[in-house]
Coordinates of C-alpha atoms in Angstrom, one line a residue:
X1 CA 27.4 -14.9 9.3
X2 CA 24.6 -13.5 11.8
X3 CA 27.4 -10.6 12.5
X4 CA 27.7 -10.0 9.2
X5 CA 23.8 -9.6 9.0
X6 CA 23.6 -7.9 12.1
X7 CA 25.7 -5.2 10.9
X8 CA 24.1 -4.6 7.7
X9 CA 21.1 -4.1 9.3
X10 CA 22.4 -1.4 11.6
X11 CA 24.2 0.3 8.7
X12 CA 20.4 0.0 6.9
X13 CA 18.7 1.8 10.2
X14 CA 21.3 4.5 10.3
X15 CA 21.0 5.4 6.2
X16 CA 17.1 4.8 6.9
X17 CA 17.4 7.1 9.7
X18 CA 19.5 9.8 7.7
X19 CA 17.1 9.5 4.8
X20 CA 14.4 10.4 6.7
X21 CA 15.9 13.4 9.0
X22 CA 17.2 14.7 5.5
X23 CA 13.1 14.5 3.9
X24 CA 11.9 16.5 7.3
X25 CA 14.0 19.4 6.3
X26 CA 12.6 19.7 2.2
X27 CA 10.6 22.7 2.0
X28 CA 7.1 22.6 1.6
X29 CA 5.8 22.5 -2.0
X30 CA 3.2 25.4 -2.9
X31 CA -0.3 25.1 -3.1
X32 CA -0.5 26.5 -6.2
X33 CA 2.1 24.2 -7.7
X34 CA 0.2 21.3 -6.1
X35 CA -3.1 22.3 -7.8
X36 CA -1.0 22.6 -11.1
X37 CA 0.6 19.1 -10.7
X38 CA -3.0 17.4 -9.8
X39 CA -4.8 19.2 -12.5
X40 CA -2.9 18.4 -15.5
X41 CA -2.3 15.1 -14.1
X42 CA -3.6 13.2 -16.9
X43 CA -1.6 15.4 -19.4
X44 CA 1.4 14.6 -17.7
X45 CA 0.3 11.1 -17.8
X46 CA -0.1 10.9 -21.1
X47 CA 3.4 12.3 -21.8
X48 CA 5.0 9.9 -19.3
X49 CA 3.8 7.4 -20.7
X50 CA 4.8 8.3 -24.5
X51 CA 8.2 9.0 -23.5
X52 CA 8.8 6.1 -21.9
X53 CA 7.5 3.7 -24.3
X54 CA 9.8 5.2 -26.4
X55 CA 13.1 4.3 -25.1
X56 CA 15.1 1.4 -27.0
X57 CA 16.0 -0.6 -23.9
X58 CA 12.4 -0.3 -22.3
X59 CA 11.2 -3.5 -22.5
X60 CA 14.7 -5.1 -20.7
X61 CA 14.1 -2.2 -18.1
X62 CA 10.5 -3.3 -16.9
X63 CA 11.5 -7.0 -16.6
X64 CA 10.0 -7.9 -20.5
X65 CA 6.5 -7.5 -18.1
X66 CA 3.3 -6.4 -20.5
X67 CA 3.6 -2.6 -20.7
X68 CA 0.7 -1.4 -19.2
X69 CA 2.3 -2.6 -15.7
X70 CA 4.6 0.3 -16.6
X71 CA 1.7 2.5 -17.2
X72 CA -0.2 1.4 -13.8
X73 CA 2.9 2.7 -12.0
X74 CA 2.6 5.7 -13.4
X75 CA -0.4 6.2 -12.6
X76 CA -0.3 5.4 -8.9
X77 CA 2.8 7.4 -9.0
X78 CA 1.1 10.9 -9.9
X79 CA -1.4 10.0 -7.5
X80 CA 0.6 9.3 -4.9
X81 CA 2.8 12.2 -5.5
X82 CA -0.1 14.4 -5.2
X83 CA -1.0 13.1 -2.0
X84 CA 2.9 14.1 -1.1
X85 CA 2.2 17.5 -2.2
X86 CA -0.6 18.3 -0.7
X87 CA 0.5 16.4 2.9
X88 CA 3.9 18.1 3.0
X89 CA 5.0 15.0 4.0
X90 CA 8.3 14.0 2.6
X91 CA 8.9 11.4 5.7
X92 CA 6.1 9.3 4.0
X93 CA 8.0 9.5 0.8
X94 CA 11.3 8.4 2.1
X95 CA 9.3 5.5 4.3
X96 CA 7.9 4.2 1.0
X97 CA 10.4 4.9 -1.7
X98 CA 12.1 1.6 -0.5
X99 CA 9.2 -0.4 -0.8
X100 CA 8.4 0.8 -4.2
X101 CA 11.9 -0.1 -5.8
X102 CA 11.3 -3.4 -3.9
X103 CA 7.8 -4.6 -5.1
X104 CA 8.8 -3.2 -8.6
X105 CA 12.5 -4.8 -8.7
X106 CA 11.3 -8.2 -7.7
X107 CA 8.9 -8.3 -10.4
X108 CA 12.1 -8.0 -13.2
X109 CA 12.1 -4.3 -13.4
X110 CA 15.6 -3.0 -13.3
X111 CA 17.1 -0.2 -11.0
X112 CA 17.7 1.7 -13.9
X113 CA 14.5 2.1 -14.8
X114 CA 13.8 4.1 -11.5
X115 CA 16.1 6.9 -12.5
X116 CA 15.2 7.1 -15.8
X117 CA 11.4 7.4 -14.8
X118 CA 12.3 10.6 -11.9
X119 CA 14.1 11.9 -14.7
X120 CA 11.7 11.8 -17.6
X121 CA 9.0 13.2 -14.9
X122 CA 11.5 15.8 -14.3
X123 CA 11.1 16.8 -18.5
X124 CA 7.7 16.1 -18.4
X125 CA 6.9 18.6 -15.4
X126 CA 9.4 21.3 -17.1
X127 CA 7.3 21.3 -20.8
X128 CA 4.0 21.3 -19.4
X129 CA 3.7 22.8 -15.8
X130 CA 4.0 26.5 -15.1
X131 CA 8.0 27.3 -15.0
X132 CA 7.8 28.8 -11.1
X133 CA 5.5 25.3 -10.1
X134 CA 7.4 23.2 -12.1
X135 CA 10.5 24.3 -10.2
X136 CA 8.9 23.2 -7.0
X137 CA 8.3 20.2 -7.7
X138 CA 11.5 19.3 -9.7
X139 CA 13.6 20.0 -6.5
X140 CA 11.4 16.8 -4.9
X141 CA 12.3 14.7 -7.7
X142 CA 15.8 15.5 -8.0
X143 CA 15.7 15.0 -3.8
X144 CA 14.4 11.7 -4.9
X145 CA 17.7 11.1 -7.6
X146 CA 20.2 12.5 -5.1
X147 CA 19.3 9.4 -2.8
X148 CA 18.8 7.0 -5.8
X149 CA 21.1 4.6 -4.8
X150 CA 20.9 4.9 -0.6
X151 CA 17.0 3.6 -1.4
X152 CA 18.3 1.1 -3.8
X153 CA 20.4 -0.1 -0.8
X154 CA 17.5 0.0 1.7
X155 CA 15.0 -1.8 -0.8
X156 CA 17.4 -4.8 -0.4
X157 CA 16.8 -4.9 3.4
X158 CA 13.7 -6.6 4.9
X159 CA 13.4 -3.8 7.7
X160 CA 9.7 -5.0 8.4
X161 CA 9.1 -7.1 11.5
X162 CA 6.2 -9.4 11.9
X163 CA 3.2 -8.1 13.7
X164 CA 3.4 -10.2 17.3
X165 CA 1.4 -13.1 18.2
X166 CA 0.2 -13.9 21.1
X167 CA 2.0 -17.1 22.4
X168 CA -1.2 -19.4 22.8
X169 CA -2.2 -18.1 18.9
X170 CA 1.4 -19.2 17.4
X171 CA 0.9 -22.8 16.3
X172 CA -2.7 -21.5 14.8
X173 CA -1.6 -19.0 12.9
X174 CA 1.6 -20.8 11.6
X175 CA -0.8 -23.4 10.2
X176 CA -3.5 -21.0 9.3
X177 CA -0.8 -18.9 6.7
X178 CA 0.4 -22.5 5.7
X179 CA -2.9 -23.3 4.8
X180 CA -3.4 -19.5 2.8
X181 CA 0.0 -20.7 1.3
X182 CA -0.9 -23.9 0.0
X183 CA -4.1 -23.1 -1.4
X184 CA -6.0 -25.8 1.6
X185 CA -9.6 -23.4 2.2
X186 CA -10.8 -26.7 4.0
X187 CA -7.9 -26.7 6.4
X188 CA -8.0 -22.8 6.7
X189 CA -11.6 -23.0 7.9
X190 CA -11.3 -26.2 10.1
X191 CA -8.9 -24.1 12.0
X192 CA -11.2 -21.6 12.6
X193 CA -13.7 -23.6 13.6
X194 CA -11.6 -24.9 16.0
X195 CA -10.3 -21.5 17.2
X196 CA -13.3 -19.9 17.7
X197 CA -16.0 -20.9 20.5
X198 CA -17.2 -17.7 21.4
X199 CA -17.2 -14.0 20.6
X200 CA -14.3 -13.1 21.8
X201 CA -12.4 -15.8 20.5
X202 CA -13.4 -14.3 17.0
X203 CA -11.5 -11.2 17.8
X204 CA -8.9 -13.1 19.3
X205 CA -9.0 -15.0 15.7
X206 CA -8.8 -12.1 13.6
X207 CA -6.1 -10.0 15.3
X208 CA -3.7 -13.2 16.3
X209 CA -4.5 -15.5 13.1
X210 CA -5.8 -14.0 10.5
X211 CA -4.1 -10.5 10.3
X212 CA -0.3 -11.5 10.9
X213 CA -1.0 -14.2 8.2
X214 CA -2.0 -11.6 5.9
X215 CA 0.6 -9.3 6.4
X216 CA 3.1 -12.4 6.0
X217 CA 1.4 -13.1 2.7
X218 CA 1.7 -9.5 1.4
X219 CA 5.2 -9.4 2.8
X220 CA 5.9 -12.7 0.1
X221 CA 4.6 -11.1 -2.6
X222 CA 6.0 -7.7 -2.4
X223 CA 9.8 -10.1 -2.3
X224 CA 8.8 -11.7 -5.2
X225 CA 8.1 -15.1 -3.2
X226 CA 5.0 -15.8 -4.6
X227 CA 2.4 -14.2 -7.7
X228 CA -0.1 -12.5 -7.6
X229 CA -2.8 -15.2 -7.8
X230 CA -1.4 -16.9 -5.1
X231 CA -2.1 -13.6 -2.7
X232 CA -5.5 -13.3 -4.7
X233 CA -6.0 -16.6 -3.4
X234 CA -4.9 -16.4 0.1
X235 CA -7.0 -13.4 0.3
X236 CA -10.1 -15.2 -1.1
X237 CA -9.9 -17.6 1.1
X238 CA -9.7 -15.4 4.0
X239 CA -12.8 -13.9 2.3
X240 CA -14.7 -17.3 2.5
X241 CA -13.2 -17.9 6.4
X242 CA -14.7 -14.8 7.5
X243 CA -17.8 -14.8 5.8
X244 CA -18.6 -18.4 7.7
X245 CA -17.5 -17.2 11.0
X246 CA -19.6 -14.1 11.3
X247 CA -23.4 -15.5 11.2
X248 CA -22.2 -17.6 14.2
X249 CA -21.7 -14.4 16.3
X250 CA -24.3 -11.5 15.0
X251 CA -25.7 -9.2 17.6
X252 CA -29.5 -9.6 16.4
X253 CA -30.1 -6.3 18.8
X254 CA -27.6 -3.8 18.5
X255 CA -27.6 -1.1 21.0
X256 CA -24.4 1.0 21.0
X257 CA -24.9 3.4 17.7
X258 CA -25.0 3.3 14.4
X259 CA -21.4 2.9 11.8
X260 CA -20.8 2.9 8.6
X261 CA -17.6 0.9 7.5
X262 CA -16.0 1.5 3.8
X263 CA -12.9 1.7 2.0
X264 CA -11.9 4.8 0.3
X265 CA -12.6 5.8 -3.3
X266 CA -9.8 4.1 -5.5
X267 CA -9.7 1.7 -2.5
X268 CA -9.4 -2.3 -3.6
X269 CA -8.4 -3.8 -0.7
X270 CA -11.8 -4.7 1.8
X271 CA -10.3 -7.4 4.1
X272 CA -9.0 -4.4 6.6
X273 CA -12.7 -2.8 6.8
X274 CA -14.3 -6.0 7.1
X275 CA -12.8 -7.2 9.8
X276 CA -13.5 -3.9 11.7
X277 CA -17.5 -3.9 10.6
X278 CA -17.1 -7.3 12.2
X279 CA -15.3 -6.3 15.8
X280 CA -17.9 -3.2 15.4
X281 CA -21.1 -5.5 15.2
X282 CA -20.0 -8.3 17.7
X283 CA -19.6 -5.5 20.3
X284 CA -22.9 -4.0 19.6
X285 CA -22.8 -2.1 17.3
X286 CA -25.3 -1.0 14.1
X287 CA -23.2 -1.3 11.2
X288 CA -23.8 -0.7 7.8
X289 CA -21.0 -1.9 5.4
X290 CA -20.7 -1.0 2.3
X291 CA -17.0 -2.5 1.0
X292 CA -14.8 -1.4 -1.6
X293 CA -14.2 1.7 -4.2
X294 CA -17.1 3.7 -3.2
X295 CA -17.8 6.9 -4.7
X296 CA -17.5 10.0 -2.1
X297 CA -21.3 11.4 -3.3
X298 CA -22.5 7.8 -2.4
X299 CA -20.6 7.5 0.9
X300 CA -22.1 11.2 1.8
X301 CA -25.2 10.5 0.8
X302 CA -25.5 7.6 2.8
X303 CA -24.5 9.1 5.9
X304 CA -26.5 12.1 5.3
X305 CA -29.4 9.4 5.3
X306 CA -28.3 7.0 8.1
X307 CA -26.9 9.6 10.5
X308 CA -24.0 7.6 11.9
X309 CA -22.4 8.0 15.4
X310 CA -19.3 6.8 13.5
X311 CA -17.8 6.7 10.0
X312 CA -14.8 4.2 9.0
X313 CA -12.6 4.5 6.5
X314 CA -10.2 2.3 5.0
X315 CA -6.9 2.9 3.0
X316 CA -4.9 0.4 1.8
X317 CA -2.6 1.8 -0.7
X318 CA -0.9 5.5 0.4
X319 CA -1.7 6.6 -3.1
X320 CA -5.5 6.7 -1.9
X321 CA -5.0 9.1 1.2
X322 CA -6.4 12.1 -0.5
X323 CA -9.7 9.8 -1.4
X324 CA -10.6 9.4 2.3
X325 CA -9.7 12.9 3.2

């Protein structure tokens, strides 16, 4: 049995390998064809999103979900795209073309659904894109058909490994996602009162405890293991962990420069900069932080005011690249 498993996973490195030498060599995409693609993004949109609601079987092919989960995807899908575009980078694409059929597909959508969708964006980009730009871009998409399958095969192995944990941290944070898991705040923070007696233990806690649980709770979700409200929850919880923790080890008289942590526009997910405002602060630092989704004039603003040494950015989600940039 672990041969058998053994081997599949070396036949899913070499086609992961392949796929990825194969992306390095598409040509880049114009600029001009890039500008076309982002600036009639919501026309294109629009029309995805007709022509897919449209098809007969559509509701069996998203998994009977409500509709607009279909729509969201679309919409991170054009944005996501455009970051592609504008990047060059078709080695991202390949790296995450896996994980999208695999978050998708364990929430009841069908394969099928992923080639119909490249190939209705394929029509779409052909009616309402200039011919030349639309030509660019179609040659992505159809990259993306050609290797339909090959991803279909690598969405249905696990390649990601667990971040490593420090061996005196292992019991801790085996509890600590137990505890994320089960829904137990109260045992979640007795842990980390009990983990943490000084300042650097709280890095030690964060790194060792608190971020491989998070990733193991992201990793659950994206198989389908558990819902969504069980990762809001885990994630709330962590929220409510942290937010105890830090009062007991503020520098009241920072001395090494002044930062300002944030997540990008678009950007939803605030643990990541959080933690780093934290680590920033307990070594000395002046931190402002400012969370989630913030506007890009606000963000300027505000360092035109404060005059950081140092400006953080957080992305979560790859679809939010060109935000920070």
């Amino acid at each position: 049995m672990w041969l058998l498993i053994e081997i599949l996973m070396r036949g899913c490195i070499i086609m992961q390998n392949l796929l990825l030498s194969e992306a390095q060599m598409i040509s880049s995409v114009p600029y001009a064809a890039t500008l076309d693609y982002s600036e009639k993004s919501n026309v294109l949109l629009e029309k995805m999103n007709q022509e897919m609601s449209k098809h007969p079987q559509i509701m069996e092919l998203i998994g009977h979900n409500p509709i607009k989960l279909m729509y969201d995807n679309h919409s991170h899908h054009i944005s996501f795209m455009t970051n592609i575009f504008q990047l060059n980078d078709y080695q991202l694409l390949a790296q995450t073309l896996p994980w999208v059929y695999r978050s998708y597909h364990a929430r009841g959508f069908s394969y099928d659904y992923f080639s119909l969708v490249l190939n209705t964006w394929i029509r779409v980009m052909k009616n309402y894109l200039n011919p030349d730009h639309a030509l660019a871009l179609v040659n992505i998409y159809e990259w993306m058909l050609k290797h339909h399958e090959a991803i279909i095969d690598l969405s249905k192995t696990f390649l990601e490994e667990p971040l490593p944990v420090k061996p005196a941290w292992q019991d801790t944070q085996s509890s600590f996602v137990a505890s994320l898991l089960a829904g137990e705040h109260h045992r979640a923070m007795e842990l980390a009162v009990q983990s943490t007696q000084s300042a650097a233990d709280l890095a030690d806690f964060y790194l060792e405890v608190i971020q491989p649980s998070l990733y193991r709770v992201g990793l659950l979700w994206e198989q389908g293991e558990i819902s969504v409200a069980q990762e809001h929850l885990a994630s709330a919880i962590v929220t409510r962990v942290m937010a105890s923790l830090y009062t007991g080890y503020t520098v009241l008289s920072p001395g090494k420069g002044k930062a300002i942590v944030t997540a990008a526009p678009n950007e939803f997910h605030e643990i990541g900069p959080r933690m780093v405002a934290d680590l920033l602060e307990n070594d000395g630092w002046d931190v402002t932080y400012i969370g989630a989704n913030v506007p890009a004039k606000d963000l300027l603003a505000m360092v035109e005011t404060i005059q950081p040494f140092l400006v953080a950015i957080s992305v979560g989600m790859v679809f939010n690249i060109n935000k920070a940039q």
